[in-house]
GROMACS .gro file of C-alpha atoms in nm:
model
  365
    1MET     CA    1   3.036   2.327   5.059
    2THR     CA    2   2.722   2.235   5.331
    3THR     CA    3   2.553   1.883   5.319
    4ALA     CA    4   2.289   2.018   5.265
    5ALA     CA    5   2.382   2.184   5.009
    6ARG     CA    6   2.540   1.870   4.816
    7LYS     CA    7   2.460   1.720   4.503
    8SER     CA    8   2.302   1.275   4.574
    9PRO     CA    9   2.469   1.132   4.348
   10LEU     CA   10   2.137   0.880   4.302
   11ARG     CA   11   1.973   0.846   4.015
   12THR     CA   12   1.610   0.850   4.187
   13GLN     CA   13   1.708   1.204   4.309
   14GLN     CA   14   1.887   1.294   4.014
   15ARG     CA   15   1.574   1.201   3.812
   16SER     CA   16   1.283   1.436   4.074
   17ALA     CA   17   1.532   1.709   4.165
   18GLY     CA   18   1.344   2.008   4.053
   19VAL     CA   19   1.036   1.830   3.914
   20ASP     CA   20   0.753   1.979   4.082
   21PRO     CA   21   0.526   1.709   4.131
   22ALA     CA   22   0.224   1.938   4.160
   23SER     CA   23   0.294   2.059   3.778
   24PRO     CA   24   0.019   2.018   3.537
   25SER     CA   25   0.258   1.925   3.236
   26LEU     CA   26   0.370   1.542   3.448
   27PRO     CA   27   0.063   1.303   3.366
   28ALA     CA   28  -0.117   1.214   3.688
   29PRO     CA   29   0.081   0.881   3.836
   30ARG     CA   30  -0.177   0.632   3.854
   31VAL     CA   31  -0.308   0.430   4.082
   32VAL     CA   32  -0.277   0.083   4.178
   33ARG     CA   33  -0.517  -0.114   4.297
   34ALA     CA   34  -0.619  -0.408   4.440
   35VAL     CA   35  -0.753  -0.722   4.270
   36LYS     CA   36  -1.036  -0.723   4.557
   37GLY     CA   37  -1.270  -1.039   4.244
   38ALA     CA   38  -1.272  -1.241   3.963
   39GLU     CA   39  -1.386  -0.914   3.785
   40ASP     CA   40  -1.059  -0.702   3.921
   41ALA     CA   41  -0.819  -1.001   3.765
   42ARG     CA   42  -0.948  -1.050   3.437
   43LEU     CA   43  -0.965  -0.649   3.370
   44ALA     CA   44  -0.593  -0.627   3.508
   45GLN     CA   45  -0.510  -1.008   3.306
   46ILE     CA   46  -0.654  -0.766   2.973
   47SER     CA   47  -0.367  -0.523   3.134
   48GLU     CA   48  -0.180  -0.745   3.118
   49LEU     CA   49  -0.214  -0.849   2.737
   50GLU     CA   50  -0.175  -0.552   2.605
   51LEU     CA   51   0.177  -0.483   2.816
   52HIS     CA   52   0.205  -0.811   2.647
   53LEU     CA   53   0.197  -0.718   2.293
   54SER     CA   54   0.257  -0.388   2.334
   55THR     CA   55   0.677  -0.512   2.424
   56THR     CA   56   0.690  -0.832   2.158
   57THR     CA   57   0.658  -0.893   1.794
   58ASN     CA   58   0.456  -1.092   1.562
   59ARG     CA   59   0.466  -1.394   1.358
   60GLN     CA   60   0.663  -1.223   1.104
   61GLY     CA   61   0.881  -1.010   1.406
   62ARG     CA   62   0.750  -0.705   1.360
   63PRO     CA   63   0.507  -0.488   1.614
   64PHE     CA   64   0.219  -0.526   1.674
   65GLN     CA   65   0.092  -0.270   1.489
   66ARG     CA   66  -0.162   0.024   1.728
   67ARG     CA   67  -0.511  -0.123   1.608
   68THR     CA   68  -0.420  -0.479   1.628
   69ILE     CA   69  -0.357  -0.461   2.017
   70ASN     CA   70  -0.716  -0.272   2.026
   71ALA     CA   71  -0.840  -0.560   1.849
   72TYR     CA   72  -0.721  -0.793   2.057
   73LYS     CA   73  -0.776  -0.596   2.418
   74TYR     CA   74  -1.160  -0.556   2.351
   75ALA     CA   75  -1.246  -0.935   2.197
   76ALA     CA   76  -1.082  -0.937   2.543
   77THR     CA   77  -1.278  -0.742   2.704
   78GLN     CA   78  -1.577  -0.830   2.523
   79LEU     CA   79  -1.523  -1.243   2.727
   80HIS     CA   80  -1.468  -1.004   3.017
   81HIS     CA   81  -1.846  -0.844   3.004
   82TRP     CA   82  -2.000  -1.233   2.905
   83LEU     CA   83  -1.853  -1.355   3.189
   84THR     CA   84  -1.910  -1.074   3.434
   85ALA     CA   85  -2.279  -1.097   3.364
   86GLN     CA   86  -2.268  -1.476   3.365
   87LYS     CA   87  -2.157  -1.463   3.796
   88THR     CA   88  -1.913  -1.691   3.684
   89ALA     CA   89  -1.618  -1.652   3.949
   90GLY     CA   90  -1.245  -1.684   3.856
   91ASP     CA   91  -1.086  -1.469   3.621
   92PHE     CA   92  -0.975  -1.558   3.211
   93THR     CA   93  -0.757  -1.917   3.359
   94ALA     CA   94  -1.065  -2.040   3.447
   95VAL     CA   95  -1.223  -2.027   3.085
   96ASP     CA   96  -1.243  -2.363   2.957
   97THR     CA   97  -1.342  -2.581   2.649
   98GLY     CA   98  -1.676  -2.560   2.664
   99THR     CA   99  -1.741  -2.238   2.904
  100LEU     CA  100  -1.580  -2.069   2.521
  101ASN     CA  101  -1.853  -2.288   2.316
  102ARG     CA  102  -2.143  -2.091   2.494
  103PHE     CA  103  -1.915  -1.707   2.465
  104PHE     CA  104  -1.872  -1.819   2.073
  105ARG     CA  105  -2.251  -1.894   2.045
  106TRP     CA  106  -2.385  -1.640   2.280
  107TYR     CA  107  -2.197  -1.422   1.992
  108TYR     CA  108  -2.307  -1.560   1.684
  109GLN     CA  109  -2.719  -1.486   1.829
  110THR     CA  110  -2.695  -1.171   1.958
  111HIS     CA  111  -2.410  -0.960   1.695
  112ASP     CA  112  -2.428  -1.182   1.352
  113VAL     CA  113  -2.717  -1.364   1.310
  114PRO     CA  114  -2.968  -0.946   1.367
  115LYS     CA  115  -2.693  -0.944   0.988
  116SER     CA  116  -2.773  -1.209   0.827
  117GLN     CA  117  -3.002  -1.108   0.485
  118ASP     CA  118  -3.290  -1.371   0.545
  119GLY     CA  119  -3.242  -1.274   0.965
  120LYS     CA  120  -3.179  -1.613   1.040
  121GLY     CA  121  -2.878  -1.677   1.049
  122GLY     CA  122  -2.551  -1.739   0.796
  123TYR     CA  123  -2.347  -1.430   0.853
  124THR     CA  124  -1.989  -1.575   1.097
  125GLY     CA  125  -1.812  -1.223   1.065
  126GLY     CA  126  -1.838  -1.111   1.367
  127THR     CA  127  -1.807  -1.380   1.555
  128ASN     CA  128  -1.503  -1.586   1.367
  129THR     CA  129  -1.321  -1.216   1.413
  130VAL     CA  130  -1.376  -1.240   1.777
  131GLN     CA  131  -1.250  -1.578   1.807
  132ARG     CA  132  -0.932  -1.525   1.615
  133ASN     CA  133  -0.884  -1.235   1.818
  134LEU     CA  134  -0.911  -1.462   2.156
  135ARG     CA  135  -0.592  -1.600   2.055
  136ALA     CA  136  -0.390  -1.405   2.186
  137LEU     CA  137  -0.462  -1.375   2.498
  138PHE     CA  138  -0.508  -1.800   2.538
  139SER     CA  139  -0.140  -1.870   2.464
  140TYR     CA  140  -0.058  -1.526   2.646
  141LEU     CA  141  -0.223  -1.782   2.954
  142SER     CA  142  -0.086  -2.080   2.786
  143GLU     CA  143   0.258  -1.881   2.880
  144GLU     CA  144   0.236  -1.708   3.171
  145TYR     CA  145   0.013  -1.887   3.403
  146ASP     CA  146   0.118  -2.244   3.306
  147THR     CA  147  -0.276  -2.323   3.237
  148THR     CA  148  -0.425  -2.488   2.866
  149ASP     CA  149  -0.442  -2.348   2.569
  150PRO     CA  150  -0.876  -2.437   2.492
  151TYR     CA  151  -0.798  -2.308   2.093
  152ARG     CA  152  -0.595  -2.602   2.100
  153ASP     CA  153  -0.923  -2.830   2.248
  154PRO     CA  154  -1.013  -3.064   1.926
  155LYS     CA  155  -1.402  -3.003   2.055
  156LEU     CA  156  -1.400  -2.617   2.016
  157GLN     CA  157  -1.680  -2.491   1.817
  158LYS     CA  158  -1.481  -2.263   1.473
  159TYR     CA  159  -1.728  -1.980   1.284
  160ALA     CA  160  -1.609  -1.972   0.950
  161THR     CA  161  -1.466  -1.700   0.747
  162PRO     CA  162  -1.764  -1.598   0.555
  163PRO     CA  163  -1.692  -1.607   0.143
  164MET     CA  164  -1.596  -1.208   0.050
  165GLY     CA  165  -1.916  -1.034  -0.223
  166LYS     CA  166  -1.747  -0.877  -0.519
  167PRO     CA  167  -1.573  -0.460  -0.431
  168LYS     CA  168  -1.766  -0.189  -0.499
  169THR     CA  169  -1.532  -0.044  -0.724
  170LEU     CA  170  -1.622   0.375  -0.785
  171SER     CA  171  -1.801   0.544  -1.006
  172THR     CA  172  -1.607   0.787  -1.214
  173ASP     CA  173  -1.858   1.095  -1.173
  174PHE     CA  174  -1.871   0.988  -0.775
  175VAL     CA  175  -1.453   1.053  -0.797
  176SER     CA  176  -1.510   1.343  -0.951
  177ASP     CA  177  -1.822   1.519  -0.724
  178MET     CA  178  -1.637   1.439  -0.467
  179LEU     CA  179  -1.331   1.603  -0.571
  180LYS     CA  180  -1.546   1.966  -0.677
  181ALA     CA  181  -1.692   1.906  -0.309
  182THR     CA  182  -1.359   1.965  -0.144
  183GLY     CA  183  -1.253   2.245  -0.418
  184ASN     CA  184  -1.183   2.120  -0.684
  185GLY     CA  185  -0.794   2.234  -0.669
  186SER     CA  186  -0.878   2.562  -0.727
  187PRO     CA  187  -0.590   2.826  -0.568
  188LYS     CA  188  -0.854   3.033  -0.418
  189THR     CA  189  -0.919   2.781  -0.191
  190LYS     CA  190  -0.789   2.867   0.116
  191ASP     CA  191  -1.012   2.619   0.372
  192PHE     CA  192  -0.737   2.443   0.627
  193GLN     CA  193  -0.987   2.159   0.619
  194MET     CA  194  -1.096   2.182   0.252
  195VAL     CA  195  -0.736   2.258   0.118
  196ARG     CA  196  -0.580   1.903   0.362
  197ASP     CA  197  -0.988   1.672   0.270
  198HIS     CA  198  -0.845   1.774  -0.066
  199ALA     CA  199  -0.499   1.633  -0.075
  200ILE     CA  200  -0.594   1.360   0.048
  201ILE     CA  201  -0.881   1.239  -0.174
  202ARG     CA  202  -0.732   1.296  -0.417
  203VAL     CA  203  -0.364   1.023  -0.275
  204LEU     CA  204  -0.711   0.828  -0.217
  205THR     CA  205  -0.729   0.811  -0.648
  206GLU     CA  206  -0.339   0.642  -0.592
  207GLY     CA  207  -0.468   0.316  -0.438
  208LEU     CA  208  -0.301   0.348  -0.070
  209ARG     CA  209  -0.451   0.110   0.194
  210SER     CA  210  -0.601   0.348   0.509
  211ASP     CA  211  -0.331   0.342   0.692
  212GLU     CA  212   0.011   0.369   0.429
  213LEU     CA  213  -0.208   0.674   0.350
  214LEU     CA  214  -0.212   0.813   0.687
  215ASN     CA  215   0.141   0.696   0.773
  216LEU     CA  216   0.318   0.941   0.503
  217ARG     CA  217   0.574   1.142   0.657
  218VAL     CA  218   0.666   1.502   0.514
  219GLN     CA  219   1.012   1.419   0.383
  220ASP     CA  220   0.781   1.048   0.160
  221LEU     CA  221   0.784   1.250  -0.100
  222ASP     CA  222   0.917   1.388  -0.393
  223LEU     CA  223   0.596   1.591  -0.607
  224ALA     CA  224   0.998   1.783  -0.831
  225GLY     CA  225   0.968   1.304  -0.950
  226GLY     CA  226   0.582   1.314  -0.879
  227THR     CA  227   0.643   1.054  -0.692
  228LEU     CA  228   0.558   0.955  -0.267
  229VAL     CA  229   0.715   0.592  -0.077
  230VAL     CA  230   0.517   0.412   0.095
  231ILE     CA  231   0.638   0.155   0.348
  232PRO     CA  232   0.469  -0.124   0.398
  233ILE     CA  233   0.176  -0.221   0.701
  234LYS     CA  234   0.346  -0.315   0.934
  235MET     CA  235   0.684  -0.250   0.846
  236ASP     CA  236   0.957  -0.153   1.021
  237ARG     CA  237   1.001   0.266   0.820
  238ASN     CA  238   1.361   0.146   0.858
  239SER     CA  239   1.264  -0.194   0.511
  240VAL     CA  240   1.455  -0.137   0.222
  241ASP     CA  241   1.137  -0.300   0.169
  242GLY     CA  242   0.968   0.123   0.096
  243ARG     CA  243   0.729   0.122  -0.254
  244ILE     CA  244   0.778   0.385  -0.473
  245ILE     CA  245   0.431   0.567  -0.600
  246PRO     CA  246   0.370   0.729  -0.939
  247ILE     CA  247   0.135   1.020  -0.917
  248GLN     CA  248  -0.102   1.237  -1.098
  249PRO     CA  249   0.022   1.628  -1.170
  250LYS     CA  250  -0.344   1.683  -1.014
  251THR     CA  251  -0.216   1.502  -0.705
  252VAL     CA  252   0.103   1.654  -0.676
  253LYS     CA  253  -0.064   1.992  -0.740
  254ALA     CA  254  -0.286   1.967  -0.449
  255LEU     CA  255   0.060   1.760  -0.195
  256SER     CA  256   0.228   2.144  -0.250
  257ARG     CA  257  -0.146   2.314  -0.155
  258TRP     CA  258  -0.150   2.159   0.161
  259LEU     CA  259   0.216   2.172   0.260
  260ARG     CA  260   0.129   2.555   0.202
  261ALA     CA  261  -0.184   2.528   0.389
  262ARG     CA  262   0.027   2.301   0.667
  263ALA     CA  263   0.312   2.478   0.714
  264THR     CA  264   0.002   2.767   0.942
  265HIS     CA  265  -0.037   2.413   1.171
  266LYS     CA  266   0.093   2.516   1.549
  267LEU     CA  267   0.300   2.188   1.513
  268ALA     CA  268   0.415   2.242   1.103
  269ASP     CA  269   0.774   2.214   1.271
  270ARG     CA  270   0.729   1.940   1.563
  271THR     CA  271   0.616   1.659   1.375
  272ASP     CA  272   0.653   1.523   1.026
  273TRP     CA  273   0.314   1.361   0.992
  274LEU     CA  274   0.175   1.482   0.670
  275TRP     CA  275  -0.198   1.481   0.790
  276LEU     CA  276  -0.208   1.703   1.095
  277GLY     CA  277  -0.606   1.711   1.258
  278THR     CA  278  -0.797   2.081   1.207
  279ARG     CA  279  -0.785   2.346   1.456
  280ASN     CA  280  -0.393   2.245   1.494
  281ARG     CA  281  -0.487   1.881   1.635
  282SER     CA  282  -0.250   1.615   1.612
  283LYS     CA  283  -0.173   1.361   1.293
  284LEU     CA  284  -0.490   1.189   1.134
  285LEU     CA  285  -0.603   0.945   1.346
  286TYR     CA  286  -0.821   0.616   1.098
  287ALA     CA  287  -1.175   0.764   1.261
  288GLY     CA  288  -1.108   1.145   1.100
  289LEU     CA  289  -0.984   0.973   0.786
  290HIS     CA  290  -1.350   0.728   0.742
  291ARG     CA  291  -1.576   1.044   0.846
  292LEU     CA  292  -1.378   1.276   0.564
  293THR     CA  293  -1.490   1.026   0.311
  294LYS     CA  294  -1.831   0.990   0.453
  295LYS     CA  295  -1.842   1.327   0.486
  296TRP     CA  296  -1.747   1.491   0.156
  297ALA     CA  297  -1.961   1.196  -0.081
  298GLU     CA  298  -2.287   1.304   0.101
  299GLU     CA  299  -2.163   1.644   0.070
  300ALA     CA  300  -2.099   1.537  -0.304
  301GLY     CA  301  -2.496   1.369  -0.274
  302TYR     CA  302  -2.423   1.020  -0.250
  303ASP     CA  303  -2.474   0.789  -0.004
  304PRO     CA  304  -2.185   0.826   0.239
  305ALA     CA  305  -2.329   0.415   0.354
  306ALA     CA  306  -2.117   0.343   0.026
  307VAL     CA  307  -1.812   0.426  -0.023
  308SER     CA  308  -1.485   0.373   0.197
  309PRO     CA  309  -1.161   0.516   0.225
  310HIS     CA  310  -1.074   0.105   0.112
  311SER     CA  311  -1.348   0.195  -0.235
  312PHE     CA  312  -1.061   0.386  -0.420
  313CYS     CA  313  -0.806   0.089  -0.400
  314HIS     CA  314  -1.028  -0.145  -0.633
  315THR     CA  315  -1.158   0.174  -0.788
  316TRP     CA  316  -0.768   0.267  -0.860
  317ALA     CA  317  -0.711  -0.084  -0.971
  318ASP     CA  318  -0.992  -0.093  -1.209
  319ASP     CA  319  -0.840   0.276  -1.406
  320LEU     CA  320  -0.537   0.093  -1.459
  321LYS     CA  321  -0.645  -0.232  -1.551
  322ALA     CA  322  -0.856  -0.094  -1.810
  323ALA     CA  323  -0.634   0.167  -1.957
  324GLY     CA  324  -0.443  -0.111  -2.037
  325VAL     CA  325  -0.161  -0.095  -1.746
  326SER     CA  326  -0.012  -0.454  -1.686
  327GLY     CA  327  -0.029  -0.662  -1.385
  328GLU     CA  328   0.356  -0.712  -1.275
  329HIS     CA  329   0.374  -0.293  -1.350
  330ILE     CA  330   0.003  -0.307  -1.066
  331MET     CA  331   0.134  -0.615  -0.845
  332ALA     CA  332   0.523  -0.364  -0.843
  333VAL     CA  333   0.316  -0.026  -0.764
  334ARG     CA  334   0.115  -0.241  -0.501
  335GLY     CA  335   0.393  -0.465  -0.297
  336TRP     CA  336   0.133  -0.783  -0.405
  337LYS     CA  337   0.268  -1.073  -0.354
  338SER     CA  338   0.020  -1.303  -0.480
  339PRO     CA  339  -0.214  -1.261  -0.798
  340ALA     CA  340  -0.503  -1.331  -0.646
  341MET     CA  341  -0.466  -0.945  -0.523
  342LEU     CA  342  -0.452  -0.883  -0.889
  343ARG     CA  343  -0.778  -1.015  -0.938
  344ARG     CA  344  -0.977  -1.011  -0.650
  345TYR     CA  345  -0.933  -0.560  -0.686
  346GLY     CA  346  -1.123  -0.395  -0.940
  347ALA     CA  347  -1.381  -0.793  -0.990
  348ASP     CA  348  -1.610  -0.652  -1.018
  349MET     CA  349  -1.561  -0.447  -1.297
  350ALA     CA  350  -1.354  -0.753  -1.523
  351SER     CA  351  -1.626  -0.811  -1.780
  352LYS     CA  352  -1.663  -0.487  -1.863
  353ARG     CA  353  -1.367  -0.454  -1.802
  354ALA     CA  354  -1.370  -0.793  -2.125
  355VAL     CA  355  -1.673  -0.663  -2.295
  356ASP     CA  356  -1.432  -0.261  -2.393
  357ALA     CA  357  -1.116  -0.490  -2.494
  358VAL     CA  358  -1.259  -0.721  -2.697
  359HIS     CA  359  -1.551  -0.417  -2.894
  360ALA     CA  360  -1.179  -0.240  -2.926
  361LEU     CA  361  -0.999  -0.462  -3.150
  362GLY     CA  362  -1.300  -0.332  -3.419
  363ASP     CA  363  -1.381  -0.684  -3.658
  364ARG     CA  364  -1.166  -0.880  -3.633
  365TYR     CA  365  -1.304  -1.090  -3.998
   0.00000   0.00000   0.00000
C-alpha cells in the first residue's frame, strides 16, 4: 500500500474524510467575529449566558426549557438595547444598581404604564417579569467574571407582581362551536389541518397545559384504555411522576382519526411527536397552538382575544367540580400538590357551582 492510500489514524482526519464542504446538507460554519466594542461584548455575554443555561440545571436539578432560556435572553437583550440607546460604555459587568434602577424605571414607563387601566401606572407585570428574568444574567456574571451582583444590593428597586385577576372559564356553547368549526369529529372530514386541530381542541378539554399537550408523543396514547400519559412540565421523560389522564370517548375517536391523518405526513415514521405541522412541516410549536386556537375561535364567531389554550384548563376544572368530582381526584389528575391550585382553577364559577349545589338539595325542611 502506498503512503497516499493509507488511512489516517487521527480522529480529525477520519471525521473529515469523505465530507464535501460544499454539501448543502451541512450547516454553514459560524464566523467568530472579534469583539470591537461594548455592544459586541454584551452580545457575546448573552451568547455565553445561553450556552451556560443550555448546559446546566435549574434549582430543581432539571435542564432549563428552551422557552425559559429564550425568556432570559430576551430580558438581557432588552437591557442591551437600552444601554446602546443610552450610549453606555462597557459590557454587562459595568452595570451597577443605579443603572439597573434607571432601566427598570424606563421599562415600566414605556411598557407597563400604557397597559394600566387608568393610563397613569399601577400595572407592573412586564417589569416584574423582566426583573426576575435578568437575575440569571447577573448571577452568571457574578460567578464567571467575579463581579458584584446588583441583585444582592438592597438599593435595587423591586417591582411587585400584579395581583392575579379571576380566570375566564369558557362557556359550553363556545367549546361546542369550536368543535363544530373543526368538523365536529365527522369521519367525512378529511382535511389534514381540521382533523388535527379538532383532536387538539378535544385534548385541550381534558385539562392539559400547552406544554404538556405539545410534548405528547404517539406512545403516550392508550386509546384502548381511554387514557394518555402526561410528563409534568420541566420533568425528564423518564420520570416516574408521569400522570395518567382519563379522556372522553369522543377524544379517543378524534385521536384515532388524527393518527390516520398523521400517517400521511412525510415525517410520520421519522419522529414520535404526536402533533406535526401542516405542509409536511415538523413538530407543532406553541406559536402554532396559539394561532390555531385564535383562528378557530374567530371561525366560530367569537372574539379571539378572549380565549387562549390555557382557558381550557380552567374550563376542565369547572366541569369536574360542577359534576361533583372530588377535589382529591381533580388534584391527582392534574398533578397539583397544593389545594390553592384547586381553588384557583375555575374560581370565577365558584359562586354558580355553590348556588347549583344548594338548589339541588331542594326543600330541606
